[in-house]
Amino acid sequence: MKTKRIDIRMTVYEVKQLDSEAERRGMTRSELIRSMIARLPELKLKPS
């Protein structure tokens, strides 16, 4: 379940890149961003 929302500032060029790649892959902007984040190394959280 998605529970958080973030707002970021991007240049016009960056938004065009994002939209172009999302369209090429048949994805929404959010889906593309989440798929890229999923490729990052997994966090190793410290026990609390």
Short mmCIF file of N, CA, C and O in Angstrom, two decimals:
data_model
loop_
_atom_site.label_atom_id
_atom_site.label_comp_id
_atom_site.label_asym_id
_atom_site.label_seq_id
_atom_site.Cartn_x
_atom_site.Cartn_y
_atom_site.Cartn_z
N MET A 1 0.84 -1.17 0.00
CA MET A 1 0.00 0.00 0.00
C MET A 1 0.89 1.25 0.00
O MET A 1 1.84 1.33 0.76
N LYS A 2 0.58 2.17 -0.86
CA LYS A 2 1.35 3.41 -0.94
C LYS A 2 0.77 4.39 0.07
O LYS A 2 -0.40 4.74 0.00
N THR A 3 1.61 4.85 1.00
CA THR A 3 1.11 5.71 2.06
C THR A 3 1.79 7.07 2.12
O THR A 3 1.36 7.94 2.85
N LYS A 4 2.86 7.25 1.39
CA LYS A 4 3.61 8.52 1.42
C LYS A 4 3.58 9.18 0.06
O LYS A 4 3.53 8.52 -0.97
N ARG A 5 3.65 10.50 0.08
CA ARG A 5 3.71 11.28 -1.15
C ARG A 5 4.89 12.24 -1.03
O ARG A 5 5.11 12.82 0.03
N ILE A 6 5.65 12.39 -2.11
CA ILE A 6 6.74 13.36 -2.11
C ILE A 6 6.58 14.28 -3.31
O ILE A 6 6.01 13.90 -4.34
N ASP A 7 7.04 15.49 -3.15
CA ASP A 7 7.05 16.47 -4.24
C ASP A 7 8.50 16.80 -4.53
O ASP A 7 9.29 17.02 -3.60
N ILE A 8 8.87 16.82 -5.80
CA ILE A 8 10.24 17.16 -6.18
C ILE A 8 10.21 18.23 -7.27
O ILE A 8 9.23 18.36 -8.00
N ARG A 9 11.27 18.96 -7.35
CA ARG A 9 11.42 19.97 -8.40
C ARG A 9 12.33 19.40 -9.48
O ARG A 9 13.37 18.82 -9.18
N MET A 10 11.89 19.57 -10.72
CA MET A 10 12.67 19.07 -11.85
C MET A 10 12.70 20.15 -12.92
O MET A 10 11.78 20.97 -13.01
N THR A 11 13.75 20.11 -13.73
CA THR A 11 13.80 21.02 -14.87
C THR A 11 12.82 20.55 -15.93
O THR A 11 12.36 19.40 -15.90
N VAL A 12 12.51 21.43 -16.86
CA VAL A 12 11.63 21.06 -17.97
C VAL A 12 12.23 19.89 -18.73
O VAL A 12 11.53 18.94 -19.10
N TYR A 13 13.54 19.92 -18.93
CA TYR A 13 14.22 18.84 -19.65
C TYR A 13 14.08 17.51 -18.90
O TYR A 13 13.80 16.48 -19.51
N GLU A 14 14.26 17.52 -17.59
CA GLU A 14 14.14 16.29 -16.80
C GLU A 14 12.73 15.72 -16.88
O GLU A 14 12.56 14.50 -16.99
N VAL A 15 11.72 16.58 -16.84
CA VAL A 15 10.34 16.11 -16.95
C VAL A 15 10.10 15.50 -18.33
O VAL A 15 9.46 14.45 -18.45
N LYS A 16 10.66 16.12 -19.36
CA LYS A 16 10.52 15.56 -20.71
C LYS A 16 11.20 14.20 -20.81
O LYS A 16 10.67 13.28 -21.44
N GLN A 17 12.38 14.07 -20.19
CA GLN A 17 13.06 12.78 -20.17
C GLN A 17 12.21 11.73 -19.47
O GLN A 17 12.06 10.60 -19.95
N LEU A 18 11.68 12.08 -18.31
CA LEU A 18 10.84 11.17 -17.53
C LEU A 18 9.62 10.75 -18.32
O LEU A 18 9.30 9.56 -18.42
N ASP A 19 8.92 11.72 -18.89
CA ASP A 19 7.71 11.41 -19.65
C ASP A 19 8.01 10.55 -20.87
O ASP A 19 7.27 9.62 -21.18
N SER A 20 9.10 10.87 -21.55
CA SER A 20 9.48 10.11 -22.74
C SER A 20 9.77 8.65 -22.40
O SER A 20 9.31 7.72 -23.08
N GLU A 21 10.53 8.44 -21.34
CA GLU A 21 10.89 7.07 -20.95
C GLU A 21 9.67 6.32 -20.42
O GLU A 21 9.49 5.13 -20.72
N ALA A 22 8.83 7.00 -19.66
CA ALA A 22 7.61 6.35 -19.16
C ALA A 22 6.71 5.94 -20.32
O ALA A 22 6.19 4.82 -20.34
N GLU A 23 6.56 6.81 -21.29
CA GLU A 23 5.73 6.47 -22.45
C GLU A 23 6.34 5.31 -23.24
O GLU A 23 5.64 4.40 -23.66
N ARG A 24 7.66 5.33 -23.41
CA ARG A 24 8.35 4.26 -24.14
C ARG A 24 8.11 2.91 -23.48
O ARG A 24 7.93 1.89 -24.16
N ARG A 25 8.07 2.90 -22.16
CA ARG A 25 7.87 1.65 -21.42
C ARG A 25 6.40 1.33 -21.14
O ARG A 25 6.10 0.29 -20.55
N GLY A 26 5.50 2.24 -21.51
CA GLY A 26 4.09 2.02 -21.25
C GLY A 26 3.76 2.11 -19.76
O GLY A 26 2.94 1.35 -19.25
N MET A 27 4.41 3.05 -19.09
CA MET A 27 4.25 3.21 -17.65
C MET A 27 3.85 4.65 -17.33
O MET A 27 4.02 5.54 -18.16
N THR A 28 3.35 4.84 -16.12
CA THR A 28 3.13 6.20 -15.63
C THR A 28 4.45 6.73 -15.08
O THR A 28 5.40 5.97 -14.87
N ARG A 29 4.49 8.02 -14.82
CA ARG A 29 5.68 8.60 -14.20
C ARG A 29 5.98 7.89 -12.88
O ARG A 29 7.12 7.53 -12.60
N SER A 30 4.95 7.73 -12.06
CA SER A 30 5.14 7.11 -10.74
C SER A 30 5.65 5.69 -10.86
O SER A 30 6.55 5.27 -10.12
N GLU A 31 5.09 4.92 -11.78
CA GLU A 31 5.54 3.54 -11.97
C GLU A 31 7.01 3.50 -12.37
O GLU A 31 7.77 2.66 -11.87
N LEU A 32 7.40 4.39 -13.26
CA LEU A 32 8.80 4.43 -13.70
C LEU A 32 9.72 4.79 -12.55
O LEU A 32 10.74 4.13 -12.33
N ILE A 33 9.36 5.80 -11.77
CA ILE A 33 10.19 6.20 -10.64
C ILE A 33 10.30 5.07 -9.63
O ILE A 33 11.39 4.76 -9.14
N ARG A 34 9.17 4.41 -9.32
CA ARG A 34 9.21 3.30 -8.36
C ARG A 34 10.06 2.15 -8.89
O ARG A 34 10.80 1.51 -8.14
N SER A 35 10.00 1.89 -10.20
CA SER A 35 10.81 0.80 -10.76
C SER A 35 12.30 1.12 -10.66
O SER A 35 13.12 0.23 -10.45
N MET A 36 12.64 2.39 -10.82
CA MET A 36 14.05 2.79 -10.69
C MET A 36 14.51 2.71 -9.24
O MET A 36 15.63 2.28 -8.96
N ILE A 37 13.66 3.11 -8.32
CA ILE A 37 14.01 3.01 -6.90
C ILE A 37 14.18 1.55 -6.50
O ILE A 37 15.07 1.21 -5.71
N ALA A 38 13.37 0.67 -7.06
CA ALA A 38 13.46 -0.76 -6.74
C ALA A 38 14.82 -1.34 -7.12
O ALA A 38 15.23 -2.37 -6.58
N ARG A 39 15.54 -0.71 -8.02
CA ARG A 39 16.87 -1.19 -8.44
C ARG A 39 17.98 -0.77 -7.49
O ARG A 39 19.10 -1.25 -7.60
N LEU A 40 17.68 0.13 -6.57
CA LEU A 40 18.69 0.59 -5.61
C LEU A 40 19.01 -0.55 -4.63
O LEU A 40 18.16 -1.42 -4.39
N PRO A 41 20.21 -0.51 -4.04
CA PRO A 41 20.54 -1.55 -3.06
C PRO A 41 19.54 -1.53 -1.89
O PRO A 41 19.06 -0.47 -1.49
N GLU A 42 19.27 -2.71 -1.36
CA GLU A 42 18.34 -2.82 -0.24
C GLU A 42 18.94 -2.19 1.00
O GLU A 42 20.14 -2.32 1.26
N LEU A 43 18.12 -1.49 1.76
CA LEU A 43 18.58 -0.87 3.00
C LEU A 43 18.79 -1.92 4.07
O LEU A 43 18.03 -2.88 4.18
N LYS A 44 19.84 -1.73 4.84
CA LYS A 44 20.09 -2.60 5.98
C LYS A 44 19.77 -1.78 7.22
O LYS A 44 20.58 -0.98 7.67
N LEU A 45 18.55 -1.96 7.73
CA LEU A 45 18.09 -1.19 8.86
C LEU A 45 18.64 -1.75 10.16
O LEU A 45 18.72 -2.97 10.34
N LYS A 46 19.02 -0.86 11.04
CA LYS A 46 19.54 -1.27 12.36
C LYS A 46 18.37 -1.65 13.25
O LYS A 46 17.36 -0.96 13.24
N PRO A 47 18.51 -2.72 14.02
CA PRO A 47 17.43 -3.06 14.96
C PRO A 47 17.26 -1.96 16.00
O PRO A 47 18.24 -1.36 16.43
N SER A 48 16.02 -1.69 16.38
CA SER A 48 15.80 -0.63 17.37
C SER A 48 15.53 -1.17 18.74
O SER A 48 15.43 -2.30 19.00
#
